[in-house]
Coordinates of C-alpha atoms and ligand atoms in Angstrom, one line a residue:
M1 CA 33.7 -127.5 22.0
P2 CA 35.7 -125.4 19.8
D3 CA 37.3 -127.3 16.8
R4 CA 40.9 -127.2 17.8
S5 CA 42.7 -127.0 14.4
Y6 CA 44.1 -124.6 12.0
L7 CA 44.7 -124.3 8.3
V8 CA 48.3 -123.8 6.8
E9 CA 48.6 -123.6 2.9
G10 CA 45.5 -125.9 2.6
A11 CA 46.5 -128.4 4.9
R12 CA 44.3 -128.8 8.2
L13 CA 46.5 -129.3 11.4
A14 CA 45.2 -130.4 14.7
A15 CA 46.2 -128.2 17.6
P16 CA 46.7 -129.3 21.0
A17 CA 44.8 -127.7 23.7
A18 CA 46.9 -124.6 24.7
A19 CA 48.4 -124.9 28.4
P20 CA 46.5 -122.9 31.2
G21 CA 47.5 -119.3 31.5
L22 CA 47.7 -116.2 29.6
H23 CA 49.4 -116.4 26.3
I24 CA 50.8 -113.3 24.8
V25 CA 50.8 -113.9 20.9
A26 CA 52.4 -111.9 18.3
T27 CA 50.7 -111.5 15.0
P28 CA 51.8 -110.2 11.5
I29 CA 52.5 -106.6 10.8
G30 CA 51.5 -107.0 7.3
N31 CA 52.6 -110.1 5.7
L32 CA 50.2 -113.0 6.9
G33 CA 53.2 -115.4 6.1
D34 CA 54.7 -113.9 9.2
I35 CA 52.5 -115.9 11.5
T36 CA 54.6 -118.4 13.5
L37 CA 53.5 -122.1 13.6
R38 CA 53.2 -121.8 17.4
A39 CA 51.1 -118.7 17.4
L40 CA 48.6 -120.8 15.0
R41 CA 48.6 -123.8 17.4
V42 CA 48.3 -121.5 20.7
L43 CA 45.4 -119.5 18.8
A44 CA 43.5 -122.6 17.9
G45 CA 43.9 -124.4 21.0
A46 CA 43.1 -121.6 23.4
D47 CA 39.8 -121.7 25.2
H48 CA 39.4 -117.9 24.5
V49 CA 41.1 -115.4 22.5
A50 CA 41.3 -111.6 23.9
A51 CA 41.6 -109.1 21.0
E52 CA 42.0 -105.6 20.8
D53 CA 39.4 -105.3 17.8
T54 CA 37.5 -108.7 17.4
R55 CA 36.6 -107.8 13.6
H56 CA 40.1 -107.6 12.7
T57 CA 41.4 -110.7 14.6
G58 CA 38.3 -112.5 13.5
R59 CA 39.5 -111.9 9.8
L60 CA 43.1 -113.2 10.7
L61 CA 41.7 -116.3 12.4
A62 CA 39.2 -116.8 9.5
H63 CA 42.2 -116.8 7.1
F64 CA 43.7 -119.3 9.1
G65 CA 40.6 -121.9 9.6
I66 CA 40.6 -121.1 13.3
E67 CA 37.2 -121.2 15.3
V68 CA 37.6 -119.9 18.9
P69 CA 35.6 -117.8 21.2
L70 CA 36.7 -114.2 20.9
M71 CA 36.4 -111.5 23.7
R72 CA 37.2 -107.9 23.3
Y73 CA 40.2 -106.5 25.3
D74 CA 40.9 -102.8 24.0
E75 CA 41.8 -99.8 26.0
H76 CA 38.2 -98.8 26.9
R77 CA 37.1 -102.1 28.1
A78 CA 40.3 -103.3 29.6
A79 CA 39.2 -102.6 33.1
A80 CA 35.8 -104.4 33.0
Q81 CA 37.5 -107.5 30.7
R82 CA 40.4 -108.1 33.3
P83 CA 38.2 -109.7 36.1
K84 CA 36.3 -112.1 33.5
I85 CA 39.9 -113.2 32.1
L86 CA 41.3 -113.6 35.7
A87 CA 38.2 -115.7 36.5
A88 CA 38.8 -117.8 33.3
L89 CA 42.3 -118.5 34.5
E90 CA 41.1 -119.2 38.0
E91 CA 39.4 -122.3 36.2
G92 CA 42.5 -123.4 34.9
R93 CA 41.4 -122.1 31.0
S94 CA 43.9 -120.6 28.5
V95 CA 43.5 -117.3 27.2
A96 CA 45.5 -115.8 24.3
L97 CA 46.0 -112.1 24.2
V98 CA 46.5 -110.7 20.6
S99 CA 46.5 -107.0 19.3
D100 CA 45.6 -105.7 15.8
A101 CA 49.4 -106.3 14.7
G102 CA 52.7 -107.1 15.9
T103 CA 53.5 -107.7 19.5
P104 CA 50.7 -107.2 22.2
L105 CA 51.8 -104.4 25.0
I106 CA 54.4 -102.7 22.5
S107 CA 52.5 -99.6 22.1
D108 CA 49.4 -101.7 22.5
P109 CA 47.2 -102.6 25.4
G110 CA 47.9 -105.5 27.9
F111 CA 50.4 -104.2 30.5
R112 CA 48.0 -103.9 33.3
L113 CA 46.4 -107.5 32.4
V114 CA 49.9 -109.2 32.4
A115 CA 50.7 -107.2 35.7
E116 CA 47.3 -108.5 37.4
V117 CA 47.8 -112.1 36.2
R118 CA 51.1 -112.5 37.5
A119 CA 50.0 -111.0 40.9
A120 CA 47.4 -113.5 40.7
G121 CA 49.9 -116.5 40.4
H122 CA 49.0 -117.4 36.9
T123 CA 51.5 -118.4 34.1
V124 CA 52.1 -115.8 31.3
H125 CA 53.4 -117.5 28.1
A126 CA 55.4 -115.4 25.7
V127 CA 54.5 -116.6 22.0
P128 CA 57.0 -114.1 20.1
G129 CA 57.0 -113.0 16.8
P130 CA 56.5 -109.8 14.5
S131 CA 57.2 -106.2 16.0
A132 CA 57.5 -103.1 13.8
V133 CA 60.2 -101.5 15.9
V134 CA 62.3 -104.7 15.8
A135 CA 61.6 -105.0 12.0
A136 CA 62.7 -101.5 11.4
L137 CA 65.9 -101.9 13.5
S138 CA 66.8 -105.1 11.6
V139 CA 66.8 -103.4 8.1
A140 CA 67.7 -99.5 8.7
G141 CA 71.5 -100.1 9.0
L142 CA 71.6 -97.7 12.5
P143 CA 73.4 -99.0 15.6
T144 CA 71.3 -101.7 17.2
D145 CA 73.8 -102.7 19.9
A146 CA 71.6 -100.3 22.2
F147 CA 68.2 -98.9 21.6
F148 CA 65.3 -97.0 23.2
F149 CA 61.6 -97.7 21.9
A150 CA 59.9 -94.2 22.8
G151 CA 56.5 -95.2 21.3
F152 CA 54.5 -92.5 20.0
L153 CA 55.5 -88.9 20.5
P154 CA 53.0 -86.2 21.8
P155 CA 50.9 -84.9 18.8
K156 CA 51.4 -81.2 19.7
S157 CA 54.6 -79.6 18.7
A158 CA 55.6 -77.9 21.8
A159 CA 55.1 -81.2 23.9
R160 CA 56.6 -83.2 21.1
R161 CA 59.9 -81.1 21.3
G162 CA 60.0 -81.5 25.1
R163 CA 59.9 -85.1 24.9
I164 CA 62.6 -85.3 22.2
A165 CA 64.7 -82.9 24.1
A166 CA 64.3 -85.4 27.1
L167 CA 65.6 -88.1 25.0
A168 CA 68.5 -86.4 23.4
A169 CA 71.2 -87.8 25.5
V170 CA 70.0 -91.4 25.5
P171 CA 73.2 -93.5 24.4
G172 CA 71.5 -95.8 21.8
T173 CA 69.3 -95.5 18.7
L174 CA 65.8 -93.9 19.4
A175 CA 62.9 -95.6 18.1
F176 CA 59.5 -93.8 17.5
Y177 CA 56.1 -95.1 15.8
E178 CA 54.3 -92.4 14.1
A179 CA 51.1 -91.6 12.1
P180 CA 51.6 -90.5 8.2
H181 CA 49.8 -87.3 8.9
R182 CA 52.5 -86.3 11.5
L183 CA 55.6 -87.6 9.8
A184 CA 56.8 -84.1 8.2
A185 CA 56.1 -82.3 11.6
T186 CA 57.8 -85.0 13.8
L187 CA 60.9 -85.3 11.3
A188 CA 61.1 -81.4 11.4
D189 CA 61.1 -81.2 15.3
L190 CA 63.5 -84.3 15.6
S191 CA 65.8 -82.4 13.1
D192 CA 65.5 -79.2 14.9
V193 CA 66.1 -80.6 18.4
L194 CA 68.4 -83.3 17.7
G195 CA 70.5 -81.9 14.7
D196 CA 72.4 -83.6 12.3
R197 CA 72.0 -87.2 13.0
P198 CA 71.6 -90.1 10.9
A199 CA 68.0 -91.4 10.8
A200 CA 65.7 -93.9 9.0
V201 CA 62.0 -93.9 8.1
A202 CA 60.4 -97.3 7.5
R203 CA 57.2 -97.6 6.0
E204 CA 54.9 -100.5 5.6
L205 CA 57.3 -103.2 6.7
T206 CA 56.5 -106.8 5.2
K207 CA 54.0 -105.2 3.0
R208 CA 53.7 -104.5 -0.9
Y209 CA 55.0 -100.8 -0.5
E210 CA 57.6 -101.5 2.1
T211 CA 60.2 -98.7 1.7
V212 CA 63.2 -97.6 4.1
E213 CA 64.5 -94.2 3.5
T214 CA 67.9 -93.2 5.2
G215 CA 69.7 -90.0 5.7
T216 CA 70.5 -87.5 8.3
L217 CA 67.4 -85.8 10.0
P218 CA 67.7 -82.6 8.0
E219 CA 67.8 -84.6 4.6
L220 CA 64.8 -86.7 5.6
A221 CA 62.9 -83.6 7.0
A222 CA 63.2 -81.9 3.6
R223 CA 62.4 -85.0 1.6
Y224 CA 59.2 -85.7 3.7
A225 CA 58.3 -81.9 4.1
D226 CA 55.7 -81.7 1.3
D227 CA 55.0 -85.4 0.8
D228 CA 51.6 -86.8 1.8
T229 CA 52.8 -90.2 3.2
K230 CA 50.7 -92.9 3.6
G231 CA 50.9 -96.3 5.5
E232 CA 52.5 -97.2 8.9
I233 CA 55.8 -96.0 10.0
V234 CA 58.7 -96.4 12.2
V235 CA 61.1 -93.4 12.7
L236 CA 64.7 -94.2 13.9
V237 CA 67.4 -91.8 14.9
G238 CA 71.0 -92.8 15.5
P239 CA 72.9 -92.3 18.8
P240 CA 74.2 -89.1 20.0
G241 CA 77.4 -89.7 19.4
D242 CA 77.0 -90.8 15.4
T243 CA 76.9 -87.1 14.3
V244 CA 78.9 -85.2 11.9
A245 CA 80.5 -83.7 14.9
D246 CA 82.2 -87.2 15.2
E247 CA 83.7 -86.7 11.7
D248 CA 87.2 -86.7 13.2
A249 CA 86.7 -90.1 14.8
A250 CA 85.3 -91.4 11.6
R251 CA 88.1 -89.9 9.5
D252 CA 90.8 -91.7 11.8
L253 CA 88.6 -94.9 11.3
L254 CA 88.7 -94.4 7.6
V255 CA 92.4 -93.9 7.3
E256 CA 92.8 -97.0 9.4
A257 CA 90.4 -99.1 7.3
L258 CA 92.1 -97.5 4.2
R259 CA 95.4 -99.1 4.9
T260 CA 93.7 -103.0 4.3
M261 CA 90.6 -102.2 2.2
P262 CA 89.6 -101.0 -0.9
T263 CA 87.7 -97.4 -0.8
G264 CA 84.0 -98.7 -0.9
A265 CA 84.7 -101.5 1.6
A266 CA 86.4 -99.0 3.9
A267 CA 83.4 -96.6 3.7
A268 CA 81.1 -99.6 4.2
E269 CA 83.1 -100.7 7.3
V270 CA 83.0 -97.3 8.9
A271 CA 79.6 -96.6 8.2
K272 CA 78.5 -100.0 10.0
R273 CA 80.7 -98.9 12.8
T274 CA 79.4 -95.5 13.1
G275 CA 76.1 -95.5 11.7
L276 CA 77.3 -92.5 9.5
N277 CA 76.0 -92.1 5.8
R278 CA 78.1 -94.8 3.8
R279 CA 78.1 -92.4 0.7
D280 CA 79.5 -89.4 2.9
L281 CA 82.1 -91.7 4.2
Y282 CA 82.9 -92.9 0.5
T283 CA 83.2 -89.2 -0.5
L284 CA 85.7 -88.4 2.5
A285 CA 87.5 -91.8 1.9
I286 CA 88.1 -90.6 -1.9
A287 CA 89.3 -87.1 -0.6
L288 CA 91.6 -89.0 1.7
K289 CA 93.0 -91.1 -0.8
N290 CA 93.6 -87.9 -3.1
D291 CA 95.4 -86.2 -0.2
R292 CA 97.7 -89.1 0.2
S293 CA 98.7 -89.4 -3.5
Ligands
LIG1 N1 52.1 -103.8 18.9 C1 52.7 -103.4 17.5 C2 54.1 -103.7 17.2 O1 54.6 -104.9 17.9 O2 54.9 -103.3 16.3 C3 52.6 -102.0 17.3 C4 51.2 -101.5 17.5 S1 51.0 -99.7 17.5 C5 49.5 -99.2 17.9 C6 50.8 -99.4 15.7 C7 51.9 -98.6 15.0 O3 53.1 -99.4 14.8 C8 51.9 -98.0 13.6 O4 51.1 -96.7 13.8 C9 53.0 -97.9 13.0 O5 53.9 -96.7 13.6 C10 53.9 -99.1 13.6 N2 53.7 -100.1 12.7 C11 52.8 -101.4 12.6 N3 53.0 -101.9 11.5 C12 53.9 -101.5 10.8 C13 54.5 -101.9 9.5 N4 54.2 -102.8 8.7 N5 55.4 -101.0 9.1 C14 55.8 -100.0 9.9 N6 55.5 -99.5 10.9 C15 54.4 -100.3 11.4

């Protein structure tokens, strides 16, 4: 019988048995403080935890004082493991699926499992929490009303450029995951294919060396060209309308905003509405004010 409890800041708390079915449990993308109380209760209360990497997840569970039988569910063993998980659910058990970090299924294994579990008539419970793409969107200052998560781009440049071109007309912010050793090449291709769009490189989110660099794609491509960047990275690219080609529209918005706001606030407001660079808009606002006087 597993010890259904977990540790939070030195306090050991009892976990109720998790409801029968498959629980899709998000885990931190760096900062362990981002685990949710519900995630801890479900992980401690589940009959089994299916993990992409059992050693990695074992360390997470040990940190929170959780003892629960672990089974591996990664790309290689997925097909062999699915019938075992389905059999456990058939017996009325609870299984929690976790990946190494963030939300399972988001550029991580689990999609086929969820489809099969649903098809077999079992309940799939969402236990939401961190995901790098949402964390990046929340801090980059690019439009978030519509976004397209494109996962990892192909590693080879020709295929990568083709994929980027296929995404060029998507009317929303584009979001990519990228490995650090490919960042410079990817930014160069994004810049060549998409031109002067606003963009952001979000690195090591929630961790000690978190950085979020913003600028146009050519600026970021130049900044990272000779950089041996390390860590985990999300690249965001603003929508097609938010390019320098839209300067006329931005100019009109600025003229309007400058009627009622000081220069800095007007630039910030138009930056928020268009996704264009605030400093560029500030310079334009100063020029417009000088023209007027
Ligand atoms: N399922 C995860 C999620 O919900 O974010 C993503 C898994 S995917 C295999 C791993 C990629 O996510 C990394 O290569 C990186 O691009 C991105 N990533 C994960 N953690 C990150 C972090 N702390 N900061 C920036 N990007 C991160």
